[in-house]
Tab-separated table of C-alpha atoms in Angstrom:
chain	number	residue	atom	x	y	z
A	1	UNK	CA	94.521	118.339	93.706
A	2	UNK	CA	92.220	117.268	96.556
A	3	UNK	CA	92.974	113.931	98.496
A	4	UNK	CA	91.185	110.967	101.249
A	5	UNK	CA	92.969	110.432	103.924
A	6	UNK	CA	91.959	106.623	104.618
A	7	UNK	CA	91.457	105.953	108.630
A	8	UNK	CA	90.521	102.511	110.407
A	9	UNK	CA	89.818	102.561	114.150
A	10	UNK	CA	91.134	106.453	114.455
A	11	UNK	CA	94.789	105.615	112.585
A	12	UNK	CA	95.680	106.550	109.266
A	13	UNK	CA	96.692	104.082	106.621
A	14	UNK	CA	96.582	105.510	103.500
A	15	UNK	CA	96.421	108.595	101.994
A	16	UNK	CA	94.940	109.596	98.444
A	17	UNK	CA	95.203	111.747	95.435
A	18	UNK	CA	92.354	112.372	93.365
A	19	UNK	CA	93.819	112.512	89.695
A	20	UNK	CA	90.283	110.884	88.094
A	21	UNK	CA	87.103	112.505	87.119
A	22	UNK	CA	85.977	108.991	88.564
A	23	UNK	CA	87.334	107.015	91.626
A	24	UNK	CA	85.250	103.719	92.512
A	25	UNK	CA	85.349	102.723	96.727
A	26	UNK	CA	84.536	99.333	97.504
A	27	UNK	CA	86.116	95.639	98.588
A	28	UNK	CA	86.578	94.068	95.062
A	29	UNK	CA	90.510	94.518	93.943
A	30	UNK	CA	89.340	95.777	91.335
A	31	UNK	CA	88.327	99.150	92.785
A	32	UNK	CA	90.521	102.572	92.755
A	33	UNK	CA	90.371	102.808	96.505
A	34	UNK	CA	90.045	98.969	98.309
A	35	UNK	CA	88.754	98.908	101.750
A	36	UNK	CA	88.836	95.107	102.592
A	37	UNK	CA	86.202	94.700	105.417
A	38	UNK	CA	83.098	92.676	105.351
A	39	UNK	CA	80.647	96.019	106.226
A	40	UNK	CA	82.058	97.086	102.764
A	41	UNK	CA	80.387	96.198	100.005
A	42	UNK	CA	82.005	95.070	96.342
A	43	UNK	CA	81.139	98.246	95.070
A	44	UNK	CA	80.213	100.447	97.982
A	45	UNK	CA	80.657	104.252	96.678
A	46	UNK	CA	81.906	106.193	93.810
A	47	UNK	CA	83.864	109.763	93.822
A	48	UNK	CA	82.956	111.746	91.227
A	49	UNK	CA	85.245	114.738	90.863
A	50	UNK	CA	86.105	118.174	88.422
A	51	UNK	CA	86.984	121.660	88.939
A	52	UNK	CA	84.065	122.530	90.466
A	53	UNK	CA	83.820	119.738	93.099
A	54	UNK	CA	83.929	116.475	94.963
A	55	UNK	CA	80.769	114.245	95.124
A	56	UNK	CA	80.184	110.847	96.726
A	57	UNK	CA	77.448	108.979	95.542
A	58	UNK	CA	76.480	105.391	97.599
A	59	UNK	CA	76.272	102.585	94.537
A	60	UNK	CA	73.523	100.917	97.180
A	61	UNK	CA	76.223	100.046	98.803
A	62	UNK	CA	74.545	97.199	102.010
A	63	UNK	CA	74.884	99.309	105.078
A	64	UNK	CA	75.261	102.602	103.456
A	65	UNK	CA	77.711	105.713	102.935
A	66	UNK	CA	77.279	108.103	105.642
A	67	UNK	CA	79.048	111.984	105.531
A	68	UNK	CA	79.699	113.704	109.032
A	69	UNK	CA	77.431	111.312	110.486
A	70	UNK	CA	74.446	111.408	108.060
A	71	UNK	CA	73.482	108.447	105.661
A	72	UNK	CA	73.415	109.841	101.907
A	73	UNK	CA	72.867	108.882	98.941
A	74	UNK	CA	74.525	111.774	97.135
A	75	UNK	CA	76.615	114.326	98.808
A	76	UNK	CA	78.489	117.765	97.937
A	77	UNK	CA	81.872	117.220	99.556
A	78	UNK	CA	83.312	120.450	101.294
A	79	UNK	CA	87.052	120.431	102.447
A	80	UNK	CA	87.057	118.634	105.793
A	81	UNK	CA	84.094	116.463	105.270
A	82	UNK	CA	84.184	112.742	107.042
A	83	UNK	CA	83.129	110.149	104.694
A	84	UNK	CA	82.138	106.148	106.574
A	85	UNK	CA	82.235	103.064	104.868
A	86	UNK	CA	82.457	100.168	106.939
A	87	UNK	CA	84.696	100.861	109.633
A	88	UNK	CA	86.366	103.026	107.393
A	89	UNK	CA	86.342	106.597	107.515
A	90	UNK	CA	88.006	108.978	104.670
A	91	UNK	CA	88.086	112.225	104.924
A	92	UNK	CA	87.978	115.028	102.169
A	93	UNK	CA	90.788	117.416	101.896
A	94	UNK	CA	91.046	120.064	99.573
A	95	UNK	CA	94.515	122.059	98.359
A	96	UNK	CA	95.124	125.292	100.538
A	97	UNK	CA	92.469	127.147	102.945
A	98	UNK	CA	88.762	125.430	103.308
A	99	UNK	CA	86.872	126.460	100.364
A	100	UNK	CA	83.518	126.958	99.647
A	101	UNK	CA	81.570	125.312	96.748
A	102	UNK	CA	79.572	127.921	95.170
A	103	UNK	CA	76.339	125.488	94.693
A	104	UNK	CA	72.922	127.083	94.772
A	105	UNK	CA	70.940	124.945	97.207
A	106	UNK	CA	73.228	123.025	98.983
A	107	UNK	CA	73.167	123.459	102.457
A	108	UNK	CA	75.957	124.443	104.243
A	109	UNK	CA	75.752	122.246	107.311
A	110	UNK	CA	77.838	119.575	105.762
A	111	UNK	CA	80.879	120.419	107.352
A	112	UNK	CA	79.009	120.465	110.831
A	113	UNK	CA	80.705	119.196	113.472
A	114	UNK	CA	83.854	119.277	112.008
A	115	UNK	CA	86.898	121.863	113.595
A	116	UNK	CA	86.745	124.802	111.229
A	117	UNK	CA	89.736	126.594	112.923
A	118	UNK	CA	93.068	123.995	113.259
A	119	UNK	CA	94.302	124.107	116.733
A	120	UNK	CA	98.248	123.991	117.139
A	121	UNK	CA	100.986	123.092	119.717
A	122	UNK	CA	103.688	124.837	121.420
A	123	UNK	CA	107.300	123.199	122.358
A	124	UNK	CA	107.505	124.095	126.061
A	125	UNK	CA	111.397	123.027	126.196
A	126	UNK	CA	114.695	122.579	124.045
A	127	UNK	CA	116.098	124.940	121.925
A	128	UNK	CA	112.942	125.393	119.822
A	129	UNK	CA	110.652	126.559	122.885
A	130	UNK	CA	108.058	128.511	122.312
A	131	UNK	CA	107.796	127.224	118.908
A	132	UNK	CA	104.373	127.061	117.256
A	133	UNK	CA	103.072	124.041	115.045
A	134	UNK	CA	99.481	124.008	113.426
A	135	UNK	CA	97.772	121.103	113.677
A	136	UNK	CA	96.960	121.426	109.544
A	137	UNK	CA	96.654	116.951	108.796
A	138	UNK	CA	94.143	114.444	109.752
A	139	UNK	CA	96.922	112.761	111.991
A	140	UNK	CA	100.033	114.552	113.290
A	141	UNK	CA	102.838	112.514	114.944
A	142	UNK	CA	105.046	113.482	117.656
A	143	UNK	CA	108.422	112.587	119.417
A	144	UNK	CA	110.746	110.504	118.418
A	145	UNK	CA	110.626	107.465	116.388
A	146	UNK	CA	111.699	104.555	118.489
A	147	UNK	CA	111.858	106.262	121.529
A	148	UNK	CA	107.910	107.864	122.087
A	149	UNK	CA	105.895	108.574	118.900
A	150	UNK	CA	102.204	109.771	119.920
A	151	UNK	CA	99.899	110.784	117.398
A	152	UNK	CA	97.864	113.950	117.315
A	153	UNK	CA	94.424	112.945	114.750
A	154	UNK	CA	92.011	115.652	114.185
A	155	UNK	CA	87.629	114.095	114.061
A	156	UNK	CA	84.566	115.468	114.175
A	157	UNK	CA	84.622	115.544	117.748
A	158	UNK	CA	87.701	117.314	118.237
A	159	UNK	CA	91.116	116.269	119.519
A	160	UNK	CA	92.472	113.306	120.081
A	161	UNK	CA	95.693	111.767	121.327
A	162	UNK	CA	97.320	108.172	121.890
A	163	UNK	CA	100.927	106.807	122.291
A	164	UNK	CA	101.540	105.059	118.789
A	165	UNK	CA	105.364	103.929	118.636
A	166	UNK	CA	108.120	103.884	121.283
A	167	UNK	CA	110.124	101.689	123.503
A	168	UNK	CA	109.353	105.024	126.200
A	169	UNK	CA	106.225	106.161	127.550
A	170	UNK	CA	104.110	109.453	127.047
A	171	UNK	CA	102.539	111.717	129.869
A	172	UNK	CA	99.179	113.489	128.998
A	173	UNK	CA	98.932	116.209	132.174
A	174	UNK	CA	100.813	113.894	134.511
A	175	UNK	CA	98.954	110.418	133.627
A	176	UNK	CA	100.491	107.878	131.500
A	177	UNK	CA	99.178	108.104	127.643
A	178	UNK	CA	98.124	104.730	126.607
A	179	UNK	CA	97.548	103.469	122.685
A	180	UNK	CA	93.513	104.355	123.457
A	181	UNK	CA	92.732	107.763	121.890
A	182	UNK	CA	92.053	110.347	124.725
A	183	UNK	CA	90.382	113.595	123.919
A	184	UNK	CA	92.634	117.172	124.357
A	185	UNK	CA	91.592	120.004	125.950
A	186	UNK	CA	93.040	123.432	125.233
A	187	UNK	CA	96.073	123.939	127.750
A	188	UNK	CA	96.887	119.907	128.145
A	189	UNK	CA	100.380	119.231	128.174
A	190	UNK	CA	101.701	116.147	126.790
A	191	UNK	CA	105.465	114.992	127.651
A	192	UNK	CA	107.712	112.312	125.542
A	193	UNK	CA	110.988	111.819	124.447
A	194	UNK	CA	112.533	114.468	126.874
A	195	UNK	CA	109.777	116.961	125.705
A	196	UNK	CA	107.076	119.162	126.786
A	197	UNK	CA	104.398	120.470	124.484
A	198	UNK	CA	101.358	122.527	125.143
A	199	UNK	CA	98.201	121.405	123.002
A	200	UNK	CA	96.485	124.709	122.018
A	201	UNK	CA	92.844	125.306	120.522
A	202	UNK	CA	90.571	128.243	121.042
């Protein structure tokens, strides 16, 4: 069962299963998925969804439905696709490994820009040192809650990191990690809660 994983200004607050042949996206409470923002319109976008595969289709939605950058009227989803509405942005995940959609015609640039390969981190310290993670969700959180919590969220552009929860602090290669997102770099180090991890991606 595929899912959106809803996101407003790079954090994740929501996350969705689709269980419908039909999910409706828009600002009216009446909609399956309700993204309450004026640059959202009543009905802005409809999922349409089978065995075969995801589609979003704008309902002429005011300023427009846009996947991995690109305004569209109706769009093929592939596992990993980013979907904007408003100053929302939902993105596409299918169950297990990417998979294609065997659709004649359909380009395959739709998942351009987007990591193919998840990058991972590596405990530097503590009894679980050398430990490997995979960086496999949209947002991955770290630390400790209530002491340092920084979250890990995977976009189009790579990366990113920012401190999210804590009465502590976070170190991103020996600079204090503030609540703006800051872009990682294969190698970077990040250090919370009495920890040291390595951020990883080829």
């Amino acid at each position: 069962m595929p899912k959106l994983v809803v996101s407003i200004d790079d954090v994740a607050i929501q996350e969705v299963r689709i269980a419908k042949e039909r999910t409706t996206i828009g600002r009216r409470p009446h909609n399956d998925i309700v993204l309450n923002q004026p640059a959202v319109s009543g009905e802005h976008a409809v999922l349409l969804w089978s065995d075969a595969h995801g589609l979003i289709e704008d309902r002429n939605s005011t300023n427009g439905t846009h996947v991995n950058g690109k305004p569209v009227k109706q769009q093929i989803l592939q596992h990993g696709d980013f979907i904007d509405i408003g100053k929302y942005q939902l993105r596409w995940l299918e169950d297990g490994a990417s998979r294609s959609v065997a659709t004649p015609g359909l380009a395959s640039a739709a998942t351009e820009g987007v990591p193919r390969d998840a990058a991972s981190i590596q405990l530097l310290s503590g009894s679980s040192a050398g430990r490997l993670v995979a960086l496999t969700k949209a947002v991955t959180t770290v630390g400790k809650p209530g002491v340092a919590v920084a979250a890990i969220t995977q976009r189009s552009t790579g990366y990113w990191v920012h401190f999210a929860d804590g009465l502590g602090s976070a170190i991103l290669n020996g600079e204090p990690l503030g609540t703006d997102p800051q872009p990682l770099q294969h190698g970077d180090v990040l250090e919370l809660a009495g920890a040291r991890i390595q951020f990883l991606h080829a």
